[in-house]
Coordinates of C-alpha atoms in Angstrom, one line a residue:
M1 CA 0.0 0.0 0.0
T2 CA 1.3 3.4 -0.9
A3 CA 1.0 6.0 1.9
P4 CA -0.7 9.3 1.0
T5 CA 1.4 12.1 0.1
G6 CA 1.4 15.6 1.3
G7 CA -0.1 14.7 4.7
Q8 CA -3.7 14.4 3.4
L9 CA -6.0 11.6 4.4
P10 CA -7.8 9.7 1.7
Q11 CA -11.3 11.0 1.0
Q12 CA -14.3 9.1 2.4
P13 CA -17.0 8.3 -0.1
A14 CA -19.8 10.7 -0.1
Q15 CA -23.0 9.8 2.0
H16 CA -26.2 9.4 0.2
P17 CA -28.7 12.1 1.0
A18 CA -31.4 9.5 1.9
Q19 CA -29.1 8.0 4.5
A20 CA -28.0 11.1 6.1
G21 CA -30.1 12.3 9.1
P22 CA -31.2 15.9 9.6
A23 CA -28.6 18.3 10.7
P24 CA -28.6 18.9 14.4
V25 CA -30.1 22.3 15.6
P26 CA -28.2 24.2 18.2
G27 CA -29.8 23.8 21.7
Q28 CA -32.1 20.8 20.6
P29 CA -31.4 17.3 21.8
Y30 CA -29.9 15.1 19.2
S31 CA -32.1 12.3 17.9
S32 CA -31.0 9.8 15.4
P33 CA -33.1 8.2 12.8
L34 CA -34.8 4.9 13.7
Q35 CA -32.9 2.1 12.1
G36 CA -34.7 0.8 9.1
A37 CA -37.1 3.8 8.9
A38 CA -38.2 4.9 5.4
P39 CA -37.2 8.4 4.2
G40 CA -39.4 11.1 5.6
Q41 CA -40.9 8.8 8.5
P42 CA -41.0 10.4 11.9
V43 CA -38.3 9.2 14.3
A44 CA -38.5 8.5 18.0
T45 CA -36.4 10.2 20.6
P46 CA -33.9 7.9 22.3
Y47 CA -34.1 9.8 25.6
P48 CA -36.4 8.2 28.3
G49 CA -39.4 10.3 29.2
Q50 CA -39.3 12.5 26.0
A51 CA -42.6 12.7 24.1
P52 CA -42.5 11.1 20.7
Y53 CA -43.2 12.9 17.5
P54 CA -46.9 13.1 16.5
G55 CA -48.2 9.9 15.0
H56 CA -45.7 7.6 16.8
A57 CA -46.9 4.9 19.3
P58 CA -45.9 5.6 22.9
Y59 CA -43.4 3.4 24.7
P60 CA -44.8 0.6 26.9
G61 CA -46.0 2.0 30.3
Q62 CA -46.1 5.6 29.1
P63 CA -49.4 7.4 30.2
V64 CA -51.8 8.4 27.5
G65 CA -53.6 11.8 27.7
A66 CA -56.5 13.3 26.0
G67 CA -56.9 12.5 22.3
G68 CA -54.4 9.6 22.6
A69 CA -51.4 11.9 23.4
P70 CA -49.1 10.3 25.9
G71 CA -48.8 12.0 29.3
G72 CA -51.8 14.4 28.8
P73 CA -54.4 15.2 31.7
T74 CA -57.7 13.3 31.7
P75 CA -60.8 15.7 31.5
P76 CA -63.3 15.3 34.5
R77 CA -66.5 13.2 33.8
K78 CA -69.8 15.0 34.1
N79 CA -72.4 13.7 36.7
W80 CA -75.6 11.8 35.8
F81 CA -77.9 14.9 36.1
A82 CA -75.7 17.0 33.8
R83 CA -75.6 14.3 31.2
H84 CA -79.5 13.7 31.4
K85 CA -80.9 17.1 31.6
V86 CA -84.2 16.2 30.0
L87 CA -85.0 13.3 32.4
T88 CA -84.1 15.5 35.4
A89 CA -86.5 18.2 34.2
L90 CA -89.3 15.7 33.7
G91 CA -88.7 14.2 37.2
V92 CA -89.0 17.7 38.8
V93 CA -92.3 18.4 37.0
V94 CA -93.8 15.1 38.1
L95 CA -92.8 15.7 41.7
L96 CA -94.4 19.1 41.7
V97 CA -97.7 17.7 40.3
I98 CA -97.8 15.0 43.1
I99 CA -97.2 17.6 45.9
G100 CA -99.9 19.9 44.5
A101 CA -102.5 17.1 44.3
N102 CA -101.9 16.1 48.0
L103 CA -102.2 19.7 49.1
G104 CA -105.3 20.3 47.1
G105 CA -107.2 17.1 48.3
G106 CA -107.3 18.0 52.1
G107 CA -110.7 19.8 51.8
E108 CA -112.8 16.8 50.8
E109 CA -115.6 15.8 53.2
E110 CA -115.3 12.5 55.0
P111 CA -118.0 9.9 54.3
T112 CA -120.8 9.6 56.9
T113 CA -120.8 5.8 57.0
P114 CA -120.2 4.3 60.5
S115 CA -116.6 4.3 61.4
V116 CA -114.7 1.3 62.5
A117 CA -112.5 1.4 65.6
A118 CA -108.9 1.2 64.6
D119 CA -107.7 -0.8 67.6
T120 CA -110.5 -3.4 68.1
G121 CA -112.2 -3.5 64.6
A122 CA -115.7 -3.1 66.3
L123 CA -118.4 -1.1 64.5
D124 CA -118.9 2.3 66.0
T125 CA -122.6 2.4 66.9
T126 CA -122.6 5.8 68.7
P127 CA -125.8 7.6 67.6
K128 CA -125.3 10.8 65.6
A129 CA -126.7 14.2 66.6
D130 CA -129.6 13.8 64.2
E131 CA -130.4 10.2 65.1
A132 CA -132.9 9.1 67.8
P133 CA -131.5 6.7 70.4
A134 CA -132.5 3.1 69.8
E135 CA -135.3 1.8 72.0
P136 CA -134.3 -0.9 74.4
G137 CA -135.6 -4.3 73.4
P138 CA -137.5 -6.6 75.7
A139 CA -135.5 -8.0 78.6
E140 CA -134.4 -11.5 78.3
E141 CA -136.3 -13.9 80.6
L142 CA -134.0 -16.0 82.8
P143 CA -134.9 -19.7 82.9
A144 CA -136.8 -20.6 85.9
E145 CA -134.9 -22.6 88.5
E146 CA -136.0 -26.1 88.9
P147 CA -137.2 -26.8 92.4
E148 CA -135.0 -29.2 94.3
Q149 CA -136.5 -32.7 94.5
S150 CA -137.1 -33.6 98.1
A151 CA -136.5 -37.0 99.4
P152 CA -139.3 -39.5 99.7
G153 CA -141.3 -39.1 102.9
V154 CA -143.0 -41.2 105.4
G155 CA -145.1 -44.0 103.9
T156 CA -143.1 -44.2 100.6
A157 CA -141.2 -47.4 99.8
V158 CA -137.5 -46.9 99.0
R159 CA -134.8 -49.5 98.2
D160 CA -131.2 -50.0 99.0
G161 CA -129.4 -53.2 98.1
K162 CA -131.5 -56.2 98.9
F163 CA -133.9 -54.4 101.2
E164 CA -137.0 -52.3 100.6
F165 CA -137.8 -49.9 103.4
T166 CA -141.1 -48.2 104.2
V167 CA -141.1 -45.8 107.2
T168 CA -144.6 -46.0 108.7
S169 CA -144.3 -43.5 111.7
V170 CA -141.9 -41.5 113.8
E171 CA -142.1 -40.8 117.6
T172 CA -140.1 -38.0 119.1
G173 CA -139.6 -36.7 122.7
V174 CA -139.6 -40.1 124.3
A175 CA -137.8 -40.0 127.7
T176 CA -137.8 -43.8 128.6
V177 CA -138.0 -47.1 126.8
G178 CA -138.9 -50.4 128.4
D179 CA -141.2 -51.2 131.3
E180 CA -141.2 -50.4 135.0
Y181 CA -138.7 -53.0 135.8
L182 CA -136.4 -53.0 132.7
N183 CA -136.0 -49.7 131.0
E184 CA -133.4 -47.1 129.9
Q185 CA -133.5 -43.4 130.2
A186 CA -132.6 -41.1 127.3
Q187 CA -129.7 -38.8 127.5
G188 CA -131.7 -36.2 125.6
Q189 CA -134.8 -37.7 123.9
F190 CA -135.5 -40.9 122.2
V191 CA -136.7 -40.9 118.6
L192 CA -138.4 -44.1 117.6
V193 CA -138.7 -44.8 113.8
H194 CA -141.1 -47.5 112.9
M195 CA -140.7 -49.2 109.5
T196 CA -141.3 -52.3 107.4
V197 CA -138.3 -54.0 105.9
T198 CA -138.7 -56.5 103.0
N199 CA -136.0 -58.7 101.5
I200 CA -136.2 -58.3 97.8
G201 CA -133.0 -60.3 97.1
D202 CA -132.5 -64.0 96.4
A203 CA -130.6 -64.8 99.6
A204 CA -131.0 -64.1 103.3
Q205 CA -129.9 -60.7 104.5
M206 CA -129.3 -59.4 108.1
F207 CA -131.2 -56.2 109.1
D208 CA -129.2 -54.2 111.7
G209 CA -130.3 -50.9 113.2
S210 CA -126.8 -49.7 113.8
S211 CA -126.3 -49.3 110.0
Q212 CA -129.0 -46.6 109.9
K213 CA -128.3 -42.8 110.4
L214 CA -130.5 -39.8 111.4
V215 CA -129.7 -36.2 110.6
D216 CA -131.3 -33.3 112.4
T217 CA -132.2 -29.9 111.1
A218 CA -128.8 -28.5 112.3
G219 CA -127.0 -31.0 110.0
R220 CA -125.8 -33.2 112.8
E221 CA -125.6 -36.9 112.2
H222 CA -126.7 -39.4 114.9
S223 CA -126.2 -43.2 115.2
A224 CA -128.9 -45.7 116.3
D225 CA -129.0 -46.8 120.0
T226 CA -129.2 -50.5 119.6
S227 CA -129.0 -51.2 123.4
A228 CA -132.1 -49.1 124.0
A229 CA -133.9 -50.9 121.2
I230 CA -133.6 -54.2 123.2
Y231 CA -135.9 -52.9 125.9
L232 CA -138.7 -52.5 123.4
G233 CA -138.9 -56.3 123.1
D234 CA -140.3 -56.3 119.5
A235 CA -137.9 -53.9 117.9
N236 CA -136.5 -56.5 115.5
S237 CA -133.6 -54.1 114.6
F238 CA -130.7 -55.9 116.2
L239 CA -129.0 -58.5 113.9
T240 CA -132.3 -59.8 112.5
D241 CA -132.0 -62.2 109.5
I242 CA -134.7 -61.8 106.8
N243 CA -135.1 -64.5 104.2
P244 CA -135.9 -63.6 100.5
G245 CA -139.5 -62.4 100.1
N246 CA -140.1 -62.0 103.9
S247 CA -140.9 -58.7 105.7
V248 CA -140.2 -57.6 109.2
E249 CA -141.9 -54.9 111.3
G250 CA -139.0 -53.2 113.1
T251 CA -138.2 -50.1 115.2
V252 CA -134.9 -48.2 115.1
V253 CA -134.2 -46.0 118.2
F254 CA -132.1 -42.8 118.2
D255 CA -131.0 -40.9 121.3
I256 CA -130.7 -37.2 120.2
P257 CA -130.5 -33.9 122.1
A258 CA -133.8 -32.7 123.7
D259 CA -133.9 -29.6 121.5
A260 CA -133.0 -31.4 118.2
V261 CA -135.5 -31.8 115.4
P262 CA -135.2 -34.9 113.1
A263 CA -134.9 -34.0 109.4
T264 CA -133.9 -37.0 107.4
L265 CA -133.1 -40.7 107.8
T266 CA -130.6 -42.7 105.7
L267 CA -131.3 -46.4 105.4
H268 CA -128.8 -49.1 104.5
D269 CA -129.2 -52.8 103.8
S270 CA -125.6 -53.2 105.2
F271 CA -122.9 -51.1 106.7
F272 CA -121.1 -50.6 103.4
S273 CA -124.0 -49.9 101.1
G274 CA -124.7 -46.6 99.4
G275 CA -128.0 -45.9 101.4
V276 CA -131.2 -44.2 100.5
E277 CA -132.6 -41.0 102.1
V278 CA -136.1 -40.6 103.6
S279 CA -137.5 -37.2 104.7
L280 CA -138.9 -37.1 108.3
G281 CA -140.3 -33.5 108.1

């Protein structure tokens, strides 16, 4: 190779105008054409954060402003009422019509039909000023009380168990029973109840005066005095057996206070039977 003479460097080949970039402007950052860009195509700045030329896509992550420009501020969004002015105006008109109808309907007269109580639901029957009070209807008649049925009296046959009793007579105020030799004195007064006893069963039954009870008008219950009945001789009221179909005339003796008044007599065919009541009044 032959060295250049005269101290001159060899000349570089001239650059094609299409390959040469624009000349740098004093005070403006240098930007180089994008590799592979066609002649006249905008170029992007290589500096980070610098906005690209118009028409160039922003870098990934770069904010986009109004109109698609990167980094521009976003305009505020209008509220619903500002965007729907017609619907808002119609709503206000409807509201005013409803309020006016409520205020104008307060003068209507209330119906004169009977009112119903709000708390109980009962019909208000209070007479009005121009109505005459209702006349009271006929008083309801109370059912007459049935008279209490009294117990059968003297001379009426009653039954208890296997015996049929008929009280024939009652003697009161008796001071002594027996004769002048064998007798017994009453503590108060003797009451002698004479009766007929018939066996209506199918077996023999014992008649005992001690199973019978006398009640006076004061409600006091008295037992029979079987020892005093023995002095009568024909009392037939102390452990007397009566065969079926037979009848016995007997006397039951009671010793009660002198001022007591006999009221009823309860007769039993045995000590444990239910008994039947006979009135002595």
